[in-house]
mmCIF file of C-alpha atoms in Angstrom:
data_model
loop_
_atom_site.group_PDB
_atom_site.id
_atom_site.type_symbol
_atom_site.label_atom_id
_atom_site.label_comp_id
_atom_site.label_asym_id
_atom_site.label_seq_id
_atom_site.Cartn_x
_atom_site.Cartn_y
_atom_site.Cartn_z
ATOM 1 C CA MET J 150 104.197 21.518 -12.614
ATOM 2 C CA GLY J 151 102.251 19.882 -15.499
ATOM 3 C CA GLU J 152 99.822 21.388 -17.875
ATOM 4 C CA LEU J 153 96.301 21.401 -16.533
ATOM 5 C CA SER J 154 93.813 19.253 -17.949
ATOM 6 C CA SER J 155 90.550 20.337 -19.831
ATOM 7 C CA TYR J 156 88.909 17.428 -18.273
ATOM 8 C CA ARG J 157 85.760 17.470 -16.452
ATOM 9 C CA ILE J 158 83.831 15.394 -14.664
ATOM 10 C CA ARG J 159 80.343 14.422 -15.512
ATOM 11 C CA ASN J 160 77.545 14.218 -13.444
ATOM 12 C CA TYR J 161 75.142 11.867 -14.792
ATOM 13 C CA SER J 162 72.302 13.120 -12.520
ATOM 14 C CA LEU J 163 71.675 16.796 -13.986
ATOM 15 C CA ALA J 164 69.111 18.100 -16.109
ATOM 16 C CA ASP J 165 71.592 18.915 -18.801
ATOM 17 C CA TRP J 166 72.409 15.055 -19.372
ATOM 18 C CA LYS J 167 69.781 14.338 -19.477
ATOM 19 C CA TYR J 168 68.912 17.477 -22.004
ATOM 20 C CA GLU J 169 71.314 15.776 -24.613
ATOM 21 C CA LYS J 170 70.422 12.430 -24.257
ATOM 22 C CA ILE J 171 66.564 13.522 -25.285
ATOM 23 C CA MET J 172 67.857 15.875 -27.887
ATOM 24 C CA GLU J 173 69.340 12.866 -29.487
ATOM 25 C CA GLU J 174 66.517 10.766 -29.668
ATOM 26 C CA ILE J 175 64.181 13.316 -30.784
ATOM 27 C CA ALA J 176 66.743 14.728 -33.414
ATOM 28 C CA GLU J 177 67.053 10.579 -34.322
ATOM 29 C CA TYR J 178 63.139 10.605 -34.599
ATOM 30 C CA GLU J 179 62.670 13.182 -36.640
ATOM 31 C CA ALA J 180 64.863 12.526 -39.465
ATOM 32 C CA LYS J 181 62.850 9.569 -40.251
ATOM 33 C CA LEU J 182 59.641 12.387 -40.301
ATOM 34 C CA ASP J 183 58.325 13.534 -43.939
ATOM 35 C CA ASN J 184 57.711 17.116 -44.470
ATOM 36 C CA ASP J 185 54.305 16.683 -43.859
ATOM 37 C CA HIS J 186 54.836 15.778 -40.037
ATOM 38 C CA GLU J 187 56.112 17.316 -36.499
ATOM 39 C CA ILE J 188 57.914 15.549 -33.966
ATOM 40 C CA ALA J 189 54.982 15.185 -30.538
ATOM 41 C CA LEU J 190 54.905 13.773 -27.361
ATOM 42 C CA ARG J 191 52.523 12.605 -26.209
ATOM 43 C CA LEU J 192 52.084 12.730 -22.028
ATOM 44 C CA ALA J 193 50.288 10.504 -19.629
ATOM 45 C CA SER J 194 48.718 11.835 -16.026
ATOM 46 C CA PHE J 195 46.315 10.669 -13.412
ATOM 47 C CA GLY J 196 44.771 8.485 -16.460
ATOM 48 C CA SER J 197 44.174 10.494 -19.170
ATOM 49 C CA SER J 198 46.878 11.830 -22.013
ATOM 50 C CA THR J 199 47.765 14.361 -23.568
ATOM 51 C CA VAL J 200 49.963 15.254 -26.976
ATOM 52 C CA MET J 201 51.771 17.937 -26.991
ATOM 53 C CA VAL J 202 53.130 19.380 -30.560
ATOM 54 C CA VAL J 203 56.794 20.296 -29.404
ATOM 55 C CA THR J 204 58.596 23.231 -30.665
ATOM 56 C CA SER J 205 61.655 23.074 -28.300
ATOM 57 C CA VAL J 206 63.136 21.760 -24.937
ATOM 58 C CA GLY J 207 65.497 23.924 -22.511
ATOM 59 C CA TYR J 208 66.829 22.472 -18.852
ATOM 60 C CA GLN J 209 67.870 23.823 -15.259
ATOM 61 C CA ASN J 210 70.282 22.163 -13.678
ATOM 62 C CA PRO J 211 70.037 20.274 -11.573
ATOM 63 C CA ASP J 212 66.963 18.711 -12.036
ATOM 64 C CA MET J 213 64.436 20.722 -14.368
ATOM 65 C CA LEU J 214 63.166 20.178 -18.098
ATOM 66 C CA TYR J 215 61.680 22.592 -20.439
ATOM 67 C CA PHE J 216 59.390 21.116 -22.808
ATOM 68 C CA TYR J 217 57.970 24.129 -25.041
ATOM 69 C CA GLY J 218 54.758 24.123 -27.774
ATOM 70 C CA PHE J 219 51.441 23.853 -28.135
ATOM 71 C CA VAL J 220 48.212 21.689 -26.868
ATOM 72 C CA ASN J 221 45.005 21.910 -28.890
ATOM 73 C CA GLY J 222 46.607 24.707 -30.672
ATOM 74 C CA LYS J 223 47.906 26.793 -27.400
ATOM 75 C CA ASP J 224 50.811 27.462 -26.521
ATOM 76 C CA ALA J 225 52.171 25.470 -23.613
ATOM 77 C CA GLN J 226 55.089 24.437 -21.760
ATOM 78 C CA LEU J 227 55.658 21.489 -19.741
ATOM 79 C CA ILE J 228 57.719 21.734 -16.986
ATOM 80 C CA GLN J 229 59.437 17.751 -15.855
ATOM 81 C CA HIS J 230 61.263 17.215 -12.952
ATOM 82 C CA VAL J 231 63.998 14.678 -13.902
ATOM 83 C CA SER J 232 62.819 12.101 -11.840
ATOM 84 C CA GLN J 233 59.277 11.766 -13.285
ATOM 85 C CA LEU J 234 60.734 12.254 -16.651
ATOM 86 C CA ASN J 235 58.062 9.798 -18.611
ATOM 87 C CA PHE J 236 56.731 10.385 -22.332
ATOM 88 C CA LEU J 237 55.941 9.258 -25.742
ATOM 89 C CA ILE J 238 57.386 10.331 -28.867
ATOM 90 C CA THR J 239 54.933 10.835 -31.461
ATOM 91 C CA SER J 240 54.444 12.424 -34.858
ATOM 92 C CA VAL J 241 51.378 14.239 -35.696
ATOM 93 C CA GLU J 242 50.400 15.608 -39.230
ATOM 94 C CA ARG J 243 51.310 19.561 -39.355
ATOM 95 C CA GLU J 244 48.130 21.894 -39.518
ATOM 96 C CA ASP J 245 48.427 24.337 -41.514
ATOM 97 C CA LYS J 246 50.587 23.061 -44.215
ATOM 98 C CA THR J 247 50.811 26.798 -46.462
ATOM 99 C CA LYS J 248 53.808 26.467 -43.415
ATOM 100 C CA PRO J 249 56.911 23.877 -43.222
ATOM 101 C CA ALA J 250 56.850 21.300 -40.199
ATOM 102 C CA ARG J 251 58.404 22.658 -37.466
ATOM 103 C CA ARG J 252 61.497 21.199 -36.151
ATOM 104 C CA ILE J 253 62.584 21.013 -32.655
ATOM 105 C CA GLY J 254 65.435 23.726 -32.029
ATOM 106 C CA PHE J 255 65.283 25.521 -35.213
ATOM 107 C CA ARG J 256 62.951 28.141 -36.545
ATOM 108 C CA THR J 257 63.025 29.620 -39.806
ATOM 109 C CA THR J 258 62.359 33.956 -39.877
ATOM 110 C CA ASN J 259 59.278 33.495 -41.715
ATOM 111 C CA ASP J 260 57.525 30.860 -38.398
ATOM 112 C CA SER J 261 56.116 33.561 -35.933
ATOM 113 C CA GLN J 262 55.531 33.498 -32.763
ATOM 114 C CA GLU J 263 52.281 32.555 -32.338
ATOM 115 C CA ASP J 264 51.940 29.702 -35.058
#
């Protein structure tokens, strides 16, 4: 019998693939930011928009994405179905100049959970 292949068929309709693509775009965008700015998402719904400072992103297959961060300085979580994924990546000036700019997916031991 031949050797088993480690080849895995990728299902591009699942949330994990969309998560990977979003994280690639975010990393590319963050690489261009200076130390005074953090990444944010501008979310539009029903004619209004909200800016969310994003600190981390997650997913649950088959079709859910999760964005964690802050809206108007308060903890926030966006739960988004992959079929409705539509947002603008932007940046905002960080509010607390005594702390380093937040980068998605990375926390230092000095970062508190209640930023």
